[in-house]
mmCIF file of C-alpha atoms in Angstrom:
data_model
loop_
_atom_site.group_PDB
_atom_site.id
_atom_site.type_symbol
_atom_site.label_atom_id
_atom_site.label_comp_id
_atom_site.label_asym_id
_atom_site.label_seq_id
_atom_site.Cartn_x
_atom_site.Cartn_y
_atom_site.Cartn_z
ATOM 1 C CA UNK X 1 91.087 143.086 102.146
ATOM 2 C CA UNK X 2 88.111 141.807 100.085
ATOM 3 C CA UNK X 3 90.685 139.526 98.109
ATOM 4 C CA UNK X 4 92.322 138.256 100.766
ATOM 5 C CA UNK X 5 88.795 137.087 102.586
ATOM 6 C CA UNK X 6 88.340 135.238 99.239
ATOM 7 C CA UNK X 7 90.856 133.740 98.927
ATOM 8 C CA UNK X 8 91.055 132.631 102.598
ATOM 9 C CA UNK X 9 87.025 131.036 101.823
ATOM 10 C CA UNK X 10 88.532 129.580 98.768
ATOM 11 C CA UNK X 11 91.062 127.764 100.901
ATOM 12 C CA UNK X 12 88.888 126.509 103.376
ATOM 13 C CA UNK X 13 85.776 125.641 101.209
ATOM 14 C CA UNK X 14 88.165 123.427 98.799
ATOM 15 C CA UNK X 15 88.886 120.514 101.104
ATOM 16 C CA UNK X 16 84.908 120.517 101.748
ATOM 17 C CA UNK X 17 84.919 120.038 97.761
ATOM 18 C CA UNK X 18 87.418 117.389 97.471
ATOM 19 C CA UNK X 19 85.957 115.064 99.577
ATOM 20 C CA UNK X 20 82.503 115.485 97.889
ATOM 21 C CA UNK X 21 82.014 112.609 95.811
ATOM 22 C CA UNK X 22 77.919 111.908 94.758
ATOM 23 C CA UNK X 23 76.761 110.237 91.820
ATOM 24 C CA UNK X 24 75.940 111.981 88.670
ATOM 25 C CA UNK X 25 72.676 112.794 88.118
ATOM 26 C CA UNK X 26 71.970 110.815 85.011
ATOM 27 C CA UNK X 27 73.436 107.262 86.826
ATOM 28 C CA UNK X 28 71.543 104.763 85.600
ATOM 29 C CA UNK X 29 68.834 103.549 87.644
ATOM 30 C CA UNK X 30 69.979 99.496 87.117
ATOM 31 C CA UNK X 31 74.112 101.151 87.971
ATOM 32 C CA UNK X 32 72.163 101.586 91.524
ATOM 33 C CA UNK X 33 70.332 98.670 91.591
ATOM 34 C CA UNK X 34 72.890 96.037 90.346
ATOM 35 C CA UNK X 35 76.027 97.514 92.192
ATOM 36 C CA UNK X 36 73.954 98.820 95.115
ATOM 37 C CA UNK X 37 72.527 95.436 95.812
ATOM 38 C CA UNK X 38 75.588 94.348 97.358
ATOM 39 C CA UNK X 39 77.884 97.718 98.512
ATOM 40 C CA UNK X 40 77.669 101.224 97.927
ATOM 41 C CA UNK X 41 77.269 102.554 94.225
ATOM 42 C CA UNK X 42 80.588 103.594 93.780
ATOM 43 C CA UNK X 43 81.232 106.914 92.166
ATOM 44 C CA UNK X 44 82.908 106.253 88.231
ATOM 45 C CA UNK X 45 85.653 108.390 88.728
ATOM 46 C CA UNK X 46 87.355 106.029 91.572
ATOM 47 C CA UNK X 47 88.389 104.021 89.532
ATOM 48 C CA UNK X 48 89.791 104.449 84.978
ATOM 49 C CA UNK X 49 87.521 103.657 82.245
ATOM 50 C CA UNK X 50 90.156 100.942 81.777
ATOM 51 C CA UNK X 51 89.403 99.255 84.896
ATOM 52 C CA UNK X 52 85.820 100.055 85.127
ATOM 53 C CA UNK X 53 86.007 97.767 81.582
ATOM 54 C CA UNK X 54 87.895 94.996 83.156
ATOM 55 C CA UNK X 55 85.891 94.809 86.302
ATOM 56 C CA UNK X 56 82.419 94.485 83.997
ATOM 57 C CA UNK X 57 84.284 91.793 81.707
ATOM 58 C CA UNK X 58 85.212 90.254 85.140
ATOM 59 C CA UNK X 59 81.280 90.063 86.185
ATOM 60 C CA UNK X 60 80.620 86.716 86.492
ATOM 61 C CA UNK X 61 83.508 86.147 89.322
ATOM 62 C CA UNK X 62 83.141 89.301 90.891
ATOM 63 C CA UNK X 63 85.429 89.292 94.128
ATOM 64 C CA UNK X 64 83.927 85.827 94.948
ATOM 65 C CA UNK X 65 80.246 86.604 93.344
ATOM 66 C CA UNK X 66 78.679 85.990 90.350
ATOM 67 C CA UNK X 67 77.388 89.654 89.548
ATOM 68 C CA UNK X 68 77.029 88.931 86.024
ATOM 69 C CA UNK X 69 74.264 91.551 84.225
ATOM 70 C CA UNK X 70 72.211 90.802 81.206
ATOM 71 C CA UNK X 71 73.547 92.845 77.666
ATOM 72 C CA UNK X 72 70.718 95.351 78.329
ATOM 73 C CA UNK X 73 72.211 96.285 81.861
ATOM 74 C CA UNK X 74 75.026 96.404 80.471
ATOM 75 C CA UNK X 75 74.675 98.450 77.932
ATOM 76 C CA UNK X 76 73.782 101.044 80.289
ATOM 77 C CA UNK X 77 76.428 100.651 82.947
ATOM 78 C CA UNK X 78 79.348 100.818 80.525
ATOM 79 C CA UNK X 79 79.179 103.774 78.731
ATOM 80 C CA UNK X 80 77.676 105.544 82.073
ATOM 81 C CA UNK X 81 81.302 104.378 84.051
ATOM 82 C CA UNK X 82 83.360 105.004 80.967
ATOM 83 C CA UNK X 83 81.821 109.074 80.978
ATOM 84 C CA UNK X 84 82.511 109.343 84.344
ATOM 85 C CA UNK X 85 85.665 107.499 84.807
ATOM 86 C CA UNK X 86 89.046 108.593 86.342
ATOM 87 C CA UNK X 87 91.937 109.654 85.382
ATOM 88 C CA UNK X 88 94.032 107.138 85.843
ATOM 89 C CA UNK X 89 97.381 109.274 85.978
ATOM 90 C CA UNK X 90 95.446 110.471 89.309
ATOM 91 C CA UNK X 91 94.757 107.145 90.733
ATOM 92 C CA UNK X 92 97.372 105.290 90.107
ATOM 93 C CA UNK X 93 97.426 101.702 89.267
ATOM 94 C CA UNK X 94 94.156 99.721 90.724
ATOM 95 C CA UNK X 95 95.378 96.315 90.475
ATOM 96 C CA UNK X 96 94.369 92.989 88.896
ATOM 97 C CA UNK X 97 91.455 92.130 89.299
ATOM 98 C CA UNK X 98 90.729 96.183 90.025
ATOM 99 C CA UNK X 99 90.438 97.223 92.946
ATOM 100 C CA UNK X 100 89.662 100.957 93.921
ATOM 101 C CA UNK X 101 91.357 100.239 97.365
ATOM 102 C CA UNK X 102 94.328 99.603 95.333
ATOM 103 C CA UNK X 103 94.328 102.761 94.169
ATOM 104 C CA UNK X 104 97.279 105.481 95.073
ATOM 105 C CA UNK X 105 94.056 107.805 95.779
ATOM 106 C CA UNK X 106 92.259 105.554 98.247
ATOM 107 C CA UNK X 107 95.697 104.612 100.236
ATOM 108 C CA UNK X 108 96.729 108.043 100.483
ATOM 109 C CA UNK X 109 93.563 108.741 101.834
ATOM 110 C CA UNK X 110 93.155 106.241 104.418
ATOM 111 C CA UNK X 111 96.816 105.914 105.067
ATOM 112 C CA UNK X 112 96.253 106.391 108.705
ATOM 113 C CA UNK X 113 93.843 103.955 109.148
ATOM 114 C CA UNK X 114 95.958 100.963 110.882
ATOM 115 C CA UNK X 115 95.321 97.642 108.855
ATOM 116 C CA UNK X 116 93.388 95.895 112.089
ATOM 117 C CA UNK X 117 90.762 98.564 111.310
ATOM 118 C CA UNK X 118 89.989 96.869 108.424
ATOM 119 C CA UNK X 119 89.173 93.648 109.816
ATOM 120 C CA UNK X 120 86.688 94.834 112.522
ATOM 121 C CA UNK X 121 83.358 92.946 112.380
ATOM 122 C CA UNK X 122 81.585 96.075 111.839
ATOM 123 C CA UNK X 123 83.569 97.304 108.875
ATOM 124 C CA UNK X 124 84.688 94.387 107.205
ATOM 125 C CA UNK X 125 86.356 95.659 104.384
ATOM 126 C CA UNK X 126 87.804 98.666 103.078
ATOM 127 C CA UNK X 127 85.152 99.417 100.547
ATOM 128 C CA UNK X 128 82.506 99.410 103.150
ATOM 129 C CA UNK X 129 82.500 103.187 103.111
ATOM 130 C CA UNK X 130 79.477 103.519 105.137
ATOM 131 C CA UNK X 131 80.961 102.129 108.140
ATOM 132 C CA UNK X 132 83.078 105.304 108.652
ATOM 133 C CA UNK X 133 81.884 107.956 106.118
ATOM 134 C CA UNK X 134 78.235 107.935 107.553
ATOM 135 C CA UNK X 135 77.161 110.051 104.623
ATOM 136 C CA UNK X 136 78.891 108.202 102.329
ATOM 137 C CA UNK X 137 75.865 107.328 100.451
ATOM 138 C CA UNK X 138 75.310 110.998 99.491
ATOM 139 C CA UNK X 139 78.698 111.068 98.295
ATOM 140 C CA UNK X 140 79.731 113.104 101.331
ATOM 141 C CA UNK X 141 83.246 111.616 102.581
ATOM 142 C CA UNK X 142 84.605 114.775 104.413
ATOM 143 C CA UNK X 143 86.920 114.038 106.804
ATOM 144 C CA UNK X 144 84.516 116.118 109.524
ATOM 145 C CA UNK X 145 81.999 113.022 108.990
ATOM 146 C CA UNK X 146 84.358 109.927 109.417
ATOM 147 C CA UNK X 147 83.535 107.894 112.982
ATOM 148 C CA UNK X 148 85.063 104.853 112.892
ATOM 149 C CA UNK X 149 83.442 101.916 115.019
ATOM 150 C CA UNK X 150 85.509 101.437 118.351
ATOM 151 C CA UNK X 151 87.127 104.496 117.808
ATOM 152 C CA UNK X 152 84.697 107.179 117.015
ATOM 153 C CA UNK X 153 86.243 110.408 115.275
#
């Protein structure tokens, strides 16, 4: 009896895991500042060290911005993404430039959001996490969290 209320905790408390994302405790302060300044602080692993690579060689045309960080910021960033990357068997291919939205991970996981969604004034784009995950900046995305605007739960 004991191993079968275990194992049933185990089954409901890993979901709860999966979809708990937050930043490692050693991210650099300036990977919050810099990448925070504009959109969330994405967690490493969402995207491979390969991509995480291209996407700080890509700086100075960022997705229509010049985000481009001095060699001391960078310093920090890179190794800090490349530690905490993923596995890019497990996310499939991001795209060029990367994108973690392009990601097998992020589609399967918002697969059931229609594409309309996306273009709502108060979500604007896909990697606005916070518009729906409204603990996304704790690195909470559980799927008990998510209100969409205009559609609520």
């Amino acid at each position: 009896m004991k191993s079968r209320l275990s194992t049933l905790l185990l089954i409901v408390a890993l979901p709860a895991m999966a979809d708990s994302l937050p930043l490692p405790k050693d991210t650099p302060a300036s990977y919050r500042s810099e990448c925070g300044s504009c959109h969330l602080p994405f967690h490493p692993a969402l995207l491979a060290a390969s991509d995480w690579q291209q996407t700080l060689n890509q700086l100075d045309q960022h997705f229509g911005s010049d985000a481009a960080v001095d060699r001391k910021t960078r310093q920090e960033i890179s190794p800090f993404l490349e530690r905490y990357a993923g596995d890019p068997a497990r996310l499939g291919w991001a795209g060029n430039p990367p994108r973690l939205t392009q990601t097998s991970r992020f589609i399967r996981k918002h697969r059931e959001i229609p594409a309309k969604t996306w273009n709502d004034p108060r979500i604007k784009s896909a990697t606005n996490c916070e518009a729906c995950h409204r603990n996304a900046a704790s690195g909470r995305f559980s799927e008990h969290e998510i209100s969409i605007p205009g559609q609520g739960k």
